[in-house]
Coordinates of C-alpha atoms (C1' of nucleotides) in Angstrom, one line a residue:
Chain A
M1 CA -9.1 -0.4 25.4
S2 CA -8.4 3.5 26.2
A3 CA -10.9 6.0 27.6
K4 CA -10.6 7.7 24.3
R5 CA -11.2 5.0 22.2
R6 CA -14.3 3.9 24.5
R7 CA -15.8 7.3 23.7
M8 CA -15.1 7.0 20.2
Q9 CA -17.1 3.7 19.9
L10 CA -20.1 5.2 21.8
L11 CA -20.3 7.9 19.5
D12 CA -20.3 5.4 16.6
D13 CA -23.0 3.0 18.2
Q14 CA -24.9 6.4 18.6
K15 CA -24.7 7.1 14.9
I16 CA -25.2 3.7 14.1
S17 CA -28.2 3.3 16.0
Q18 CA -29.7 6.3 14.4
E19 CA -29.2 5.4 11.0
E20 CA -30.3 1.8 11.8
D21 CA -33.6 3.3 12.7
E22 CA -34.0 5.7 9.5
V23 CA -33.3 2.4 7.2
A24 CA -35.5 0.7 9.3
I25 CA -38.4 3.2 8.8
E26 CA -37.8 4.0 5.0
N27 CA -38.1 -0.1 4.6
E28 CA -40.8 -1.0 7.0
K29 CA -43.0 -2.3 4.5
D30 CA -40.5 -4.5 2.7
S31 CA -39.9 -7.9 3.7
V32 CA -36.1 -8.1 3.0
A33 CA -33.8 -10.2 5.0
S34 CA -32.1 -8.6 7.7
K35 CA -28.8 -9.0 6.2
Y36 CA -30.1 -6.5 4.0
F37 CA -30.1 -4.3 6.7
Q38 CA -26.8 -4.7 8.0
K39 CA -25.1 -4.1 5.0
T40 CA -27.0 -0.9 3.6
K41 CA -27.5 0.8 7.2
M42 CA -23.6 1.9 7.8
R43 CA -22.4 1.5 4.3
L44 CA -21.4 5.1 2.8
P45 CA -23.4 5.6 -0.6
S46 CA -22.1 6.2 -3.7
V47 CA -22.7 10.3 -3.8
F48 CA -20.1 10.3 -0.8
Y49 CA -17.4 9.5 -3.2
N50 CA -18.5 12.0 -6.0
K51 CA -16.4 15.0 -4.5
P52 CA -13.0 16.5 -5.6
C53 CA -9.9 14.7 -4.8
I54 CA -8.5 16.9 -1.7
D55 CA -12.3 17.0 -0.4
L56 CA -12.5 13.3 -0.4
A57 CA -9.2 12.7 1.1
K58 CA -10.3 15.0 3.9
S59 CA -13.6 13.3 4.3
F60 CA -12.1 9.8 4.3
L61 CA -10.6 10.5 8.1
G62 CA -12.7 9.2 10.9
Q63 CA -14.5 7.0 8.5
V64 CA -14.2 3.1 9.1
L65 CA -13.0 0.7 6.1
V66 CA -14.4 -2.6 6.7
R67 CA -13.6 -6.1 5.0
K68 CA -15.5 -9.2 5.1
L69 CA -13.4 -12.2 4.7
P70 CA -14.7 -15.4 3.1
D71 CA -15.6 -17.0 6.6
G72 CA -17.9 -14.1 7.4
T73 CA -15.5 -12.5 9.9
E74 CA -15.7 -8.5 9.5
L75 CA -12.6 -6.4 9.9
R76 CA -12.7 -2.8 10.7
A77 CA -10.3 0.2 10.8
R78 CA -10.4 3.8 10.9
I79 CA -8.8 5.6 8.1
V80 CA -6.4 8.1 9.8
E81 CA -4.2 8.7 6.7
T82 CA -4.7 9.8 3.1
E83 CA -3.1 11.0 0.1
S84 CA -4.6 13.1 -2.9
Y85 CA -3.3 12.2 -6.5
L86 CA -4.7 14.7 -8.8
G87 CA -5.1 14.1 -12.5
G88 CA -3.0 15.5 -15.4
E89 CA -1.1 18.4 -13.9
D90 CA 0.0 16.1 -11.0
E91 CA 3.7 14.9 -11.9
A92 CA 3.2 12.3 -8.9
S93 CA 0.3 10.7 -10.2
H94 CA -0.2 7.7 -12.0
S95 CA -2.3 9.9 -14.4
R96 CA 0.5 12.3 -14.9
G97 CA 0.1 14.3 -18.3
G98 CA -3.5 12.6 -18.8
K99 CA -1.7 9.1 -18.9
R100 CA -4.1 6.4 -19.4
T101 CA -3.0 2.7 -19.6
E102 CA -4.6 -0.6 -18.4
R103 CA -3.4 -0.3 -15.2
N104 CA -4.3 3.0 -14.0
A105 CA -7.9 3.0 -15.8
Q106 CA -9.9 2.8 -12.8
M107 CA -8.3 6.2 -11.8
Y108 CA -11.0 7.2 -14.5
M109 CA -13.9 5.6 -13.4
K110 CA -16.8 6.4 -11.0
P111 CA -16.0 8.0 -7.8
G112 CA -15.7 5.1 -5.2
T113 CA -14.0 2.9 -7.7
I114 CA -11.0 0.8 -6.2
Y115 CA -7.7 1.0 -7.4
V116 CA -5.2 -1.5 -6.7
Y117 CA -1.9 -1.6 -7.8
Q118 CA 1.3 -3.7 -7.2
I119 CA 4.6 -2.0 -6.4
Y120 CA 8.0 -3.1 -5.8
G121 CA 7.3 -6.5 -7.1
I122 CA 5.8 -7.7 -3.7
Y123 CA 3.3 -4.9 -2.1
F124 CA 0.0 -3.4 -2.7
C125 CA -1.4 -0.1 -2.4
M126 CA -5.4 0.8 -2.7
N127 CA -6.7 3.7 -4.1
V128 CA -10.2 5.0 -4.4
S129 CA -11.5 7.0 -7.3
S130 CA -12.7 10.5 -6.8
Q131 CA -14.4 13.4 -8.7
G132 CA -12.1 14.5 -11.3
D133 CA -10.4 13.2 -14.4
G134 CA -7.7 10.8 -13.4
A135 CA -8.3 11.8 -9.7
A136 CA -7.8 9.1 -6.7
V137 CA -7.0 9.1 -3.3
L138 CA -4.4 6.6 -1.8
L139 CA -5.1 5.1 1.9
R140 CA -2.1 5.1 3.8
S141 CA -2.9 4.2 7.4
L142 CA -5.7 2.8 9.4
E143 CA -6.3 2.6 13.1
P144 CA -7.4 -1.1 13.8
V145 CA -10.9 -1.2 15.5
V146 CA -12.2 -4.7 15.1
G147 CA -10.1 -8.1 14.3
F148 CA -6.6 -7.6 15.7
D149 CA -5.8 -11.4 15.6
E150 CA -6.9 -11.7 11.9
M151 CA -4.8 -8.7 10.9
R152 CA -2.0 -9.7 12.9
K153 CA -2.0 -13.2 11.0
F154 CA -2.2 -11.6 7.9
R155 CA 0.5 -9.7 8.4
S156 CA 2.9 -12.2 9.6
G157 CA 3.6 -13.3 6.1
R158 CA 7.2 -12.4 5.2
R159 CA 8.5 -11.4 8.4
N160 CA 10.7 -12.9 11.1
A161 CA 7.5 -13.5 13.9
S162 CA 10.1 -13.1 16.4
K163 CA 8.0 -10.5 18.1
P164 CA 4.2 -9.8 17.5
L165 CA 3.2 -6.6 15.9
K166 CA 2.0 -3.9 18.0
D167 CA -1.7 -2.6 17.3
K168 CA 0.0 0.5 15.9
E169 CA 2.1 -1.6 13.3
L170 CA -0.7 -3.5 11.8
C171 CA -2.0 -0.7 9.4
N172 CA 0.7 2.3 9.7
G173 CA 1.6 2.3 5.7
P174 CA -0.2 1.7 2.3
S175 CA 0.8 -1.7 1.9
K176 CA 0.8 -2.9 5.5
L177 CA -3.1 -2.3 5.2
C178 CA -3.3 -4.0 2.3
Q179 CA -1.6 -6.9 4.0
A180 CA -3.9 -6.5 7.3
F181 CA -7.0 -6.5 5.3
D182 CA -5.9 -9.2 2.8
I183 CA -6.5 -6.9 -0.2
G184 CA -4.8 -7.8 -3.5
K185 CA -4.9 -7.3 -7.2
S186 CA -8.5 -8.7 -6.9
F187 CA -9.9 -5.8 -5.4
N188 CA -8.9 -3.8 -8.4
C189 CA -11.6 -2.3 -9.9
R190 CA -14.5 -3.1 -7.3
D191 CA -16.8 -0.4 -6.1
L192 CA -16.7 0.7 -2.6
A193 CA -20.6 1.7 -2.6
S194 CA -21.7 -1.8 -3.5
D195 CA -19.1 -4.5 -3.2
E196 CA -19.9 -7.6 -0.9
D197 CA -16.4 -8.0 0.6
I198 CA -15.5 -4.3 1.2
W199 CA -17.0 -1.0 2.2
L200 CA -16.9 1.9 4.2
E201 CA -19.0 3.1 7.0
A202 CA -19.6 6.3 8.8
G203 CA -17.5 7.0 11.4
Y204 CA -17.0 10.5 12.7
E205 CA -15.8 13.8 10.6
V206 CA -12.7 15.2 11.4
P207 CA -12.9 18.9 11.9
E208 CA -10.4 21.0 9.5
D209 CA -8.7 22.2 12.8
N210 CA -7.4 18.3 13.6
I211 CA -6.0 17.5 9.9
V212 CA -2.5 18.0 9.4
S213 CA -1.5 18.4 5.7
C214 CA 1.9 17.9 4.3
A215 CA 4.2 16.7 1.6
R216 CA 3.2 13.5 -0.1
I217 CA 5.6 10.1 0.7
G218 CA 7.9 8.4 -1.8
I219 CA 7.6 11.1 -4.7
A220 CA 11.1 12.9 -4.6
Y221 CA 10.9 12.8 -8.3
A222 CA 8.1 14.9 -8.7
G223 CA 9.2 18.0 -9.1
E224 CA 7.5 20.8 -7.7
W225 CA 4.8 18.7 -6.9
T226 CA 7.1 16.6 -4.2
H227 CA 6.2 19.3 -1.6
K228 CA 2.6 20.1 -2.2
P229 CA 0.8 19.7 0.9
L230 CA -1.5 16.7 -0.6
R231 CA -1.0 14.2 2.6
F232 CA -3.7 14.6 5.2
Y233 CA -4.0 13.0 8.6
I234 CA -5.3 13.2 12.1
K235 CA -3.5 15.5 13.8
G236 CA -1.6 13.3 16.9
S237 CA -2.7 10.0 15.5
Q238 CA -0.3 7.2 17.1
Y239 CA -1.4 4.8 13.9
V240 CA -0.1 7.3 11.0
S241 CA 2.9 6.1 9.1
V242 CA 5.1 9.0 9.2
R243 CA 4.5 12.0 11.2
N244 CA 5.5 15.4 10.3
K245 CA 6.0 17.3 13.8
T246 CA 6.6 20.7 12.0
A247 CA 3.5 20.4 10.2
E248 CA 1.6 19.5 13.3
N249 CA 2.6 22.4 15.2
S250 CA 1.2 24.7 12.6
V251 CA -2.1 23.4 12.9
T252 CA -4.4 25.7 14.9
S253 CA -6.2 23.0 17.3
G254 CA -5.7 22.3 21.0
E255 CA -6.8 18.9 20.9
T256 CA -5.1 16.0 19.7
N257 CA -5.5 12.2 19.6
S258 CA -2.5 11.1 21.7
Q259 CA -2.6 7.5 22.8
E260 CA -0.5 5.5 24.9
D261 CA 1.8 3.0 22.8
K262 CA 0.7 -0.5 23.0
Chain B
dC1 C1' 15.6 8.5 17.2
dA2 C1' 17.7 8.5 12.0
dT3 C1' 19.5 6.4 7.9
dC4 C1' 20.9 2.7 4.9
dT5 C1' 19.9 -1.8 2.0
dG6 C1' 18.3 -5.8 0.1
dA7 C1' 14.1 -7.8 -1.6
dT8 C1' 11.1 -8.6 -5.7
dG9 C1' 8.3 -8.5 -10.6
dT10 C1' 5.4 -6.1 -13.2
dG11 C1' 4.2 -2.1 -16.7
dC12 C1' 6.2 1.0 -19.4
dT13 C1' 9.8 2.9 -22.6
Chain C
dG1 C1' 16.1 -2.3 -19.4
dC2 C1' 14.7 0.4 -15.5
dA3 C1' 12.0 2.7 -12.4
dC4 C1' 9.0 2.1 -8.5
dA5 C1' 2.8 5.9 -4.1
dT6 C1' 7.4 -0.1 0.3
dC7 C1' 8.7 -2.8 4.0
dA8 C1' 11.7 -4.9 7.5
dG9 C1' 15.8 -5.6 9.7
dA10 C1' 20.2 -3.8 10.9
dT11 C1' 23.6 -0.3 12.2
dG12 C1' 24.9 4.0 14.7
dA13 C1' 23.9 7.6 18.2

DNA sequence: CATCTGATGTGCT
DNA sequence: GCACATCAGATGA
């Protein structure tokens, strides 16, 4: 574990124990199982998701996605890359032109609703509905925090398995993270603010200075929308799917998140 | 590092 | 029928 990551972990622990205290005080008189505290203390609430698409895509950076497996094991990874898909006018969005079908209905649902769709027959991508009609945020890359072995196992599926994956290869792509977290179509339509098996917990806020904004990936067909800066990632992160050095250099910040390869 | 290609099947036209 | 918000492996520099 690098010094950097240790520092981040410490920051998290501080935040977590703070919130723990607050919740404990709030529920002092209630005799609710401690399990309840475990789940509610860190979970980001419904109101967190109720913001405009671009704001949400940026606020996701630094937050932690948690997945509870059937056996109780919890996987954790920090969101480091997202994309905004706006409503009707966005030619790259599944909701372009106000299109609304059975497949993309979740994009129009309550902010925080998960939209999972299958792509190229074999992969899944996970989005979260935001404020705005037909708007959603695509999760593109995560930095693994807890559960490396499980993620590696879920990811070994259709590959050679000749060489073990590096940590940074576990979740550096929208479908890779779905594999690593074992997220499939059954997660479609669930609510991140209340679901038992998946949720977001407070990590840290990434300052605007440390966010790279650039073009989205894989939407070359979208005309003028192809080059709009609707992809966001933490500057310097080694866990991002595709880095854009040009865009990184135009971000006015001295600090980066460079880390050694693993 | 960059670029290319095959895999694969659902949802929409 | 065809397009597709991808990935892994191969190849060349």
